[in-house]
mmCIF file of C-alpha atoms in Angstrom:
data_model
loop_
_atom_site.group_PDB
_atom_site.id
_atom_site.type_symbol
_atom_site.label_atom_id
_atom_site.label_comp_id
_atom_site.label_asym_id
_atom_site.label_seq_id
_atom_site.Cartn_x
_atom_site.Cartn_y
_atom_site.Cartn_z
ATOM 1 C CA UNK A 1 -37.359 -22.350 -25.708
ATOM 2 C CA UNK A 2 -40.059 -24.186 -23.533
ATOM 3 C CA UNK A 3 -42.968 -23.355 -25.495
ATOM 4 C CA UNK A 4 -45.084 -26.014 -23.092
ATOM 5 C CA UNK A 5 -44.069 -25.893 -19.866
ATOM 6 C CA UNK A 6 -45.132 -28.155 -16.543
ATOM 7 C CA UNK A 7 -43.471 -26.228 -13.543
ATOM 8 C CA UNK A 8 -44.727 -29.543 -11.036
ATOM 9 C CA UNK A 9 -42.369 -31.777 -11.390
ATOM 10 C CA UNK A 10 -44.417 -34.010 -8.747
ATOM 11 C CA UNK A 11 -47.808 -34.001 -6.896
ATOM 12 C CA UNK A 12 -48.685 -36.087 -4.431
ATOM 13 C CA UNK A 13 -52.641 -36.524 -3.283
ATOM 14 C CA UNK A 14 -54.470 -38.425 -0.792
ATOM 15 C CA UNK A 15 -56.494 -41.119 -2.452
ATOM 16 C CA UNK A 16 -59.579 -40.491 -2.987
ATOM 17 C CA UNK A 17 -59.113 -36.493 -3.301
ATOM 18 C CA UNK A 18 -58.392 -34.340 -5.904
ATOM 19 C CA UNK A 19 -55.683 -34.468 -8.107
ATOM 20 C CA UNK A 20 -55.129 -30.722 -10.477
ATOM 21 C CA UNK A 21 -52.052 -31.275 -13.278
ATOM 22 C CA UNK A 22 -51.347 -27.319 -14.557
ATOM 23 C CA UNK A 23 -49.527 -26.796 -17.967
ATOM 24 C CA UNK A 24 -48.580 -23.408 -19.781
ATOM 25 C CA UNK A 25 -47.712 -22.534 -23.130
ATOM 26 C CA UNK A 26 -46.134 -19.503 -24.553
ATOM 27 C CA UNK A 27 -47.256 -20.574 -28.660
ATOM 28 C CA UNK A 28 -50.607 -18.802 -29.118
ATOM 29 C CA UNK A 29 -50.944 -20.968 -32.465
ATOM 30 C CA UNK A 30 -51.524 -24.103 -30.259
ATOM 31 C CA UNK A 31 -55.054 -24.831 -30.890
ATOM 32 C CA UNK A 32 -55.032 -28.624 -29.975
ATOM 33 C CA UNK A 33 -53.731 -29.784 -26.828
ATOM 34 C CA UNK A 34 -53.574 -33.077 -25.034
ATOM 35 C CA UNK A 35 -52.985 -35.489 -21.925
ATOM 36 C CA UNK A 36 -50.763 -38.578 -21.864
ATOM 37 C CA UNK A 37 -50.125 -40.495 -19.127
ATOM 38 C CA UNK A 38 -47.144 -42.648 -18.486
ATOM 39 C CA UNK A 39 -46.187 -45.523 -16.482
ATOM 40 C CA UNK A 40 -42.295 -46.252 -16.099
ATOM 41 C CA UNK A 41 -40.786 -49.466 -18.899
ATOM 42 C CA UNK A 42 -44.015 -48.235 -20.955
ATOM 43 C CA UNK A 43 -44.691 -45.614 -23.349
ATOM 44 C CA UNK A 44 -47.102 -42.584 -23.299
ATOM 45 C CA UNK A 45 -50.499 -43.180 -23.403
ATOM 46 C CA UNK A 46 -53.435 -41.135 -24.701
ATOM 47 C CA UNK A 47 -55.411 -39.978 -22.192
ATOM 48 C CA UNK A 48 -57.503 -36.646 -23.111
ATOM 49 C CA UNK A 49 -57.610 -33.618 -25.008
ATOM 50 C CA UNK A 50 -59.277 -30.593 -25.789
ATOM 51 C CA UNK A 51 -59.961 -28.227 -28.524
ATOM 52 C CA UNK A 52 -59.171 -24.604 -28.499
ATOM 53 C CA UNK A 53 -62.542 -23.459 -29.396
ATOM 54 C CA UNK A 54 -63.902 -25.295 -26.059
ATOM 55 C CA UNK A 55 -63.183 -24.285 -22.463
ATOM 56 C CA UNK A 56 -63.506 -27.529 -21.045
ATOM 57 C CA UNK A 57 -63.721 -31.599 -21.549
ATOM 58 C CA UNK A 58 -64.592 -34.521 -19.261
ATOM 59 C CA UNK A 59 -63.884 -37.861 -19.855
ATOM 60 C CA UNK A 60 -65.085 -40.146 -16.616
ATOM 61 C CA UNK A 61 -63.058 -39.199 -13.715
ATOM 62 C CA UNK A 62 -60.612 -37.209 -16.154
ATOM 63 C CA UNK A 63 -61.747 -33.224 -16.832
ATOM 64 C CA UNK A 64 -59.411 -30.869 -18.559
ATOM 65 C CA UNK A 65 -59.865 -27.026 -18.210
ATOM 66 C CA UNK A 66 -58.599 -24.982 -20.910
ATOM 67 C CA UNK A 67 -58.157 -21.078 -20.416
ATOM 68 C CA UNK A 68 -56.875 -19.440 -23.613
ATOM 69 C CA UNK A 69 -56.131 -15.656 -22.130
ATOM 70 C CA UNK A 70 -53.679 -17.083 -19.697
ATOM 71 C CA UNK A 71 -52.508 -19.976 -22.024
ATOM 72 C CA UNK A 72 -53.195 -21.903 -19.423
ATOM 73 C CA UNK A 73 -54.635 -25.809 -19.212
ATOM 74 C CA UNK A 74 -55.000 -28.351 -16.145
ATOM 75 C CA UNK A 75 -56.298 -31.822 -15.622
ATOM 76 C CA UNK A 76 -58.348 -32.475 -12.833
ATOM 77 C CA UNK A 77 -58.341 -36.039 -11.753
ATOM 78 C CA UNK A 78 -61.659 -37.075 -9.250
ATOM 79 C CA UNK A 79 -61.612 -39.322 -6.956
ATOM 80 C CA UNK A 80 -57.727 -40.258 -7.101
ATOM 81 C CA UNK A 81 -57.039 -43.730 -7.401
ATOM 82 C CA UNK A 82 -53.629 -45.278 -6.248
ATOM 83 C CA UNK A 83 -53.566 -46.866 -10.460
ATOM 84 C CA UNK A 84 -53.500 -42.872 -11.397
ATOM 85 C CA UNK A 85 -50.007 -42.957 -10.060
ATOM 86 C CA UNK A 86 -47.915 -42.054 -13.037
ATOM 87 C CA UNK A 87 -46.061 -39.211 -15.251
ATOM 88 C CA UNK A 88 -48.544 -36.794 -16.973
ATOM 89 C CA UNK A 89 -47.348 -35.284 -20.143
ATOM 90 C CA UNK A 90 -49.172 -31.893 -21.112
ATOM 91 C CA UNK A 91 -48.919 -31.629 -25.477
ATOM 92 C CA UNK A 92 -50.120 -29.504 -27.643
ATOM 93 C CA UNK A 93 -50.147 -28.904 -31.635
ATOM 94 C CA UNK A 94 -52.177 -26.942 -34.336
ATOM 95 C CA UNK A 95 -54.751 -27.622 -36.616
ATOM 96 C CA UNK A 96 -52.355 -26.258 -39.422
ATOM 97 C CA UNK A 97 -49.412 -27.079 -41.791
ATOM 98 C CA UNK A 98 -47.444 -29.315 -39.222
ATOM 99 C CA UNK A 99 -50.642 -30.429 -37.042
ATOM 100 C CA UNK A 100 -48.853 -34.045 -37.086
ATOM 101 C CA UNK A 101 -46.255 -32.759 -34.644
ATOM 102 C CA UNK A 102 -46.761 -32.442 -30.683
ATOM 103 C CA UNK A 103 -44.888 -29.914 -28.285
ATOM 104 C CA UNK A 104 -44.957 -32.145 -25.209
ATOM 105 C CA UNK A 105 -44.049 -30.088 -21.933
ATOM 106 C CA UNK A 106 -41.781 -32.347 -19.195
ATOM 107 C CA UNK A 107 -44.395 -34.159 -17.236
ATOM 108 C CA UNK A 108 -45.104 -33.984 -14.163
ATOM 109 C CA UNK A 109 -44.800 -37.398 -11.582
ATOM 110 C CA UNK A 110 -48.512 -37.979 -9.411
ATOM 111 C CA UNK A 111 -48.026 -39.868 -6.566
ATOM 112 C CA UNK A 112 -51.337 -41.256 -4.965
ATOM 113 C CA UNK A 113 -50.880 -41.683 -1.545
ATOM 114 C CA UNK A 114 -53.646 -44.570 -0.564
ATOM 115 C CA UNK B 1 -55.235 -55.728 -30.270
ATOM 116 C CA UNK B 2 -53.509 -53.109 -32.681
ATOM 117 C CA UNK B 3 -50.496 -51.684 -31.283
ATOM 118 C CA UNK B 4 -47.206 -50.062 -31.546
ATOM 119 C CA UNK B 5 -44.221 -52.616 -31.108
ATOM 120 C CA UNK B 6 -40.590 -51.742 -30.513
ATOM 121 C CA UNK B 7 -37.736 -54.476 -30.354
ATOM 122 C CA UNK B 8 -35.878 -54.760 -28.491
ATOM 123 C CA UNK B 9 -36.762 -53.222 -25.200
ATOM 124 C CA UNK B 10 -33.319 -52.946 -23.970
ATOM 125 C CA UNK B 11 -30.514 -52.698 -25.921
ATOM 126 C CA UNK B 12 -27.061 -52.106 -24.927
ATOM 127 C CA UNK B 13 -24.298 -51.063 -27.954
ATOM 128 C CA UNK B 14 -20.629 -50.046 -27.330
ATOM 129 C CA UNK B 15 -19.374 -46.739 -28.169
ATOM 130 C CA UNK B 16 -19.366 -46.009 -31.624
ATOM 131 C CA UNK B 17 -20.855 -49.431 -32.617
ATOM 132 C CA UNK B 18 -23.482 -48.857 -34.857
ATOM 133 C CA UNK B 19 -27.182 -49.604 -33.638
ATOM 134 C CA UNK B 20 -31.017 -50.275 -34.972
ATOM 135 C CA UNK B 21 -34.031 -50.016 -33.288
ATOM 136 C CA UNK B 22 -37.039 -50.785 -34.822
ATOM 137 C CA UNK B 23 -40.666 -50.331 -34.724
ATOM 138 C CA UNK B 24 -43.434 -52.156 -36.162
ATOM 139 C CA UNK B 25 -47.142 -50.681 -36.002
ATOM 140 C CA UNK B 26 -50.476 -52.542 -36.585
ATOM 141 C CA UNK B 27 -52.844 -49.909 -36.685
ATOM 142 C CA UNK B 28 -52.092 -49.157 -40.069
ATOM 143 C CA UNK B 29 -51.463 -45.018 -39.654
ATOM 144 C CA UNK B 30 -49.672 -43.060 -42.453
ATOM 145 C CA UNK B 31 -47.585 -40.811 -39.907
ATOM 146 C CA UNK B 32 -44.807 -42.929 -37.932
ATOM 147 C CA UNK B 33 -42.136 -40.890 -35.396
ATOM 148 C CA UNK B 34 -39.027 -41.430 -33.542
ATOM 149 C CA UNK B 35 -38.874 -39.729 -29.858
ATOM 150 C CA UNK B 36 -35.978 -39.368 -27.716
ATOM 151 C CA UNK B 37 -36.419 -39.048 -23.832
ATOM 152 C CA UNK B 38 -33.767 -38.491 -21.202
ATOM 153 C CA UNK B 39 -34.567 -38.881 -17.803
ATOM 154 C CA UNK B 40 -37.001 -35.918 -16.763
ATOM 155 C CA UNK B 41 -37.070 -34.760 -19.834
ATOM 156 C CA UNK B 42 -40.289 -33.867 -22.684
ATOM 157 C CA UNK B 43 -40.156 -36.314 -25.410
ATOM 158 C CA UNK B 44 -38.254 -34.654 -28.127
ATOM 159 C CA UNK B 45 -38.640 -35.387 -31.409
ATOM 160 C CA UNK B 46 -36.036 -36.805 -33.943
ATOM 161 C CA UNK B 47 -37.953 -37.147 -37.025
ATOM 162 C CA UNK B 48 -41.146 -38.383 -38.923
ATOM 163 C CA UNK B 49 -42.615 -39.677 -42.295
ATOM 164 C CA UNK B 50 -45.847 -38.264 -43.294
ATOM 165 C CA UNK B 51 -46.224 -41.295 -45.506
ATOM 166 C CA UNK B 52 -43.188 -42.031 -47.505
ATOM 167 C CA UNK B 53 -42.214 -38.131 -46.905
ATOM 168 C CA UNK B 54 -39.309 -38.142 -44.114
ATOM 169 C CA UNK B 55 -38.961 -34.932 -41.826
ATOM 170 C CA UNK B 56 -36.105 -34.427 -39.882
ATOM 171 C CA UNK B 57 -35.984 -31.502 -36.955
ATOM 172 C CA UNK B 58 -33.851 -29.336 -37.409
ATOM 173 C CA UNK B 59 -31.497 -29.808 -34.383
ATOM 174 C CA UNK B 60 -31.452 -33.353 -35.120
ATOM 175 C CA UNK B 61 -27.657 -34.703 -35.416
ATOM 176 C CA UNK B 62 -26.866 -36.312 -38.801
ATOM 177 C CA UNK B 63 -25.747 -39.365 -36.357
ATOM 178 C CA UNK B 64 -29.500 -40.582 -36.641
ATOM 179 C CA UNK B 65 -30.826 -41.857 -39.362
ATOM 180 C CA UNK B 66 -33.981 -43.227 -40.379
ATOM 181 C CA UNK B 67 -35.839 -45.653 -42.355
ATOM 182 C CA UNK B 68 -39.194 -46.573 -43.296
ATOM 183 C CA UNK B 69 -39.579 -49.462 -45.891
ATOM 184 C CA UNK B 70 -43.222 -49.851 -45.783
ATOM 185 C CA UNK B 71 -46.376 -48.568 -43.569
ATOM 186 C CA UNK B 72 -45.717 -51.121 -40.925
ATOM 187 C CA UNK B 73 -42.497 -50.970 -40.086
ATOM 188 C CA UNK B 74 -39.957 -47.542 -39.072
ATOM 189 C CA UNK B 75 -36.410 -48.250 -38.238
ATOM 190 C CA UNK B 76 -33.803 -45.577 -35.798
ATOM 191 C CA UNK B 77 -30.018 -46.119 -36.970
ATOM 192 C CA UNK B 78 -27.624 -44.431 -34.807
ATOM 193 C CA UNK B 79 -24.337 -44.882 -36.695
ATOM 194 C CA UNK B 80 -21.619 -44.419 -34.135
ATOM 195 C CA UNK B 81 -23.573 -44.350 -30.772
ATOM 196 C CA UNK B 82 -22.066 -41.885 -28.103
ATOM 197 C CA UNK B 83 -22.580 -41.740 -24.012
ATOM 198 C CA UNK B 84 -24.564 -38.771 -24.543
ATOM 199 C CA UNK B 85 -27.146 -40.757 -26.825
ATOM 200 C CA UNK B 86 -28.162 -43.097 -23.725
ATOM 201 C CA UNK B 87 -32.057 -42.606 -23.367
ATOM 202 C CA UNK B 88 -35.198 -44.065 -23.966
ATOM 203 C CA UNK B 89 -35.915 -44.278 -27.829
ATOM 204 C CA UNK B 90 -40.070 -43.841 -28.265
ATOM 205 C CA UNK B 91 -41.851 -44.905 -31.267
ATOM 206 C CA UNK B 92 -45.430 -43.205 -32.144
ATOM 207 C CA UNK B 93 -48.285 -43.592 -35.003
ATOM 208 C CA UNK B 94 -51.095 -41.116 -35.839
ATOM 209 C CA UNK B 95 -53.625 -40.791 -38.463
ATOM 210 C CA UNK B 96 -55.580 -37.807 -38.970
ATOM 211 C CA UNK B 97 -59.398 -37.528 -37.167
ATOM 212 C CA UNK B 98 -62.117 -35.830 -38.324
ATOM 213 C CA UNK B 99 -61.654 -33.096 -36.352
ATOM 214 C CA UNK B 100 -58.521 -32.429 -38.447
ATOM 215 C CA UNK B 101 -56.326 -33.614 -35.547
ATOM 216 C CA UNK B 102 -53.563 -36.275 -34.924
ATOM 217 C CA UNK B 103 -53.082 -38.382 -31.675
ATOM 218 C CA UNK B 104 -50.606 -40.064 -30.827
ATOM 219 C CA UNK B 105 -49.909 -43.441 -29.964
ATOM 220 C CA UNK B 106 -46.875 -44.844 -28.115
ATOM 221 C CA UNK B 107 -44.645 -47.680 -28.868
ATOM 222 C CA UNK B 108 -43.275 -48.998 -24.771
ATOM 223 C CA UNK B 109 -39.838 -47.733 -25.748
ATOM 224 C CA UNK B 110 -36.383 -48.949 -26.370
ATOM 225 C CA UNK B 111 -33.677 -47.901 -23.224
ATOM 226 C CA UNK B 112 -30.545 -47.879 -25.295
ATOM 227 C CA UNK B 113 -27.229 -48.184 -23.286
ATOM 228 C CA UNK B 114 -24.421 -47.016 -24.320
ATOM 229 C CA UNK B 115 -20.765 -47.882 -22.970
#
């Protein structure tokens, strides 16, 4: 059971446009969820997150939109840059017993085309 | 810089032959895990120590095994390695924020072969 799901497997965007990542989860106890970012021969890296209680969270070019009635998150990347070409990993976890743990959904690949 | 290290980044075992990966961390969190990835595949997790407390998932296979001797270091023995075990090996640290929550931070990975 795919409780975080990422049904892009790849994007591709003009450079300097921009770039929307969409995740879904099914686990209404999520409360936490997050962004990594991946480049291939390296491992996940942090790259934003949001709390349940807020609706949205910017970061720099990096905003992530959070919509709890349709369990529904996406990271908007503005202006595209050809170094934002990489595998984005939706997670999520709770603020509860087990908040250590991550769900991570199967990434999607964004290609920026320059 | 503190970081996550795995050694070795590649590493190629024979069928059956017993293997250890290891991971060393230097930002000194109490929570260290062990990831699997397969090709276009989420991350899935193995196990973790909360501390010296080890969790293993459920649908872990007892073919894994795990060890953490101290806070800096976490080793991954796979004691007789099969094809279908061929994937990229991620370690990860976290510590607890303020806000209650834990985030993550990535080792580069080991790609384990296995023929």
């Amino acid at each position: 059971d795919q409780q975080v799901k990422q049904n892009s497997p790849s994007l591709s965007v003009q450079e300097g446009r921009i770039s929307i990542l969409n995740c879904d989860y099914t686990n209404s106890m999520f409360d936490y969820f997050l962004w990594y970012k991946k480049y291939p021969a390296e491992g996940p890296t942090f790259l934003i997150s949001i709390s349940s209680i807020k609706d949205k969270n910017e970061d720099g070019r990096f905003t992530v939109f959070l919509n709890k009635s349709a369990k529904h998150l996406s990271l908007h990347i503005v202006p595209s840059q050809p170094g934002d070409s990489a595998v984005y990993f939706c997670a999520a976890s709770t603020a509860n017993f087990g908040n250590e743990k991550l769900t991570f959904g199967t990434g999607t690949r964004l290609t920026i085309i320059p | 810089d503190a970081m996550v290290i795995q050694n070795p980044r590649y590493q190629v075992t024979q069928f059956g032959k017993p293997v250890t990966l290891s991971c060393s961390q230097t930002l000194n969190h109490n929570v260290m895990y062990w990831y699997q990835q397969k090709s276009s595949q989420a991350p899935k997790l193995l196990f973790h120590y909360y501390d010296k407390d080890f969790n293993n998932e459920a649908d872990t296979p007892d073919n894994f095994q795990s060890r953490r001797p101290n806070t800096s270091f976490c080793f991954l023995d796979i004691r007789s390695p099969g094809l279908g075990d061929a994937a990229m090996y991620l370690c990860a640290t976290s510590r607890v924020t303020s806000g209650g929550i834990h985030e993550q931070y990535f080792g580069p990975g080991t790609r384990l072969t296995v023929t």
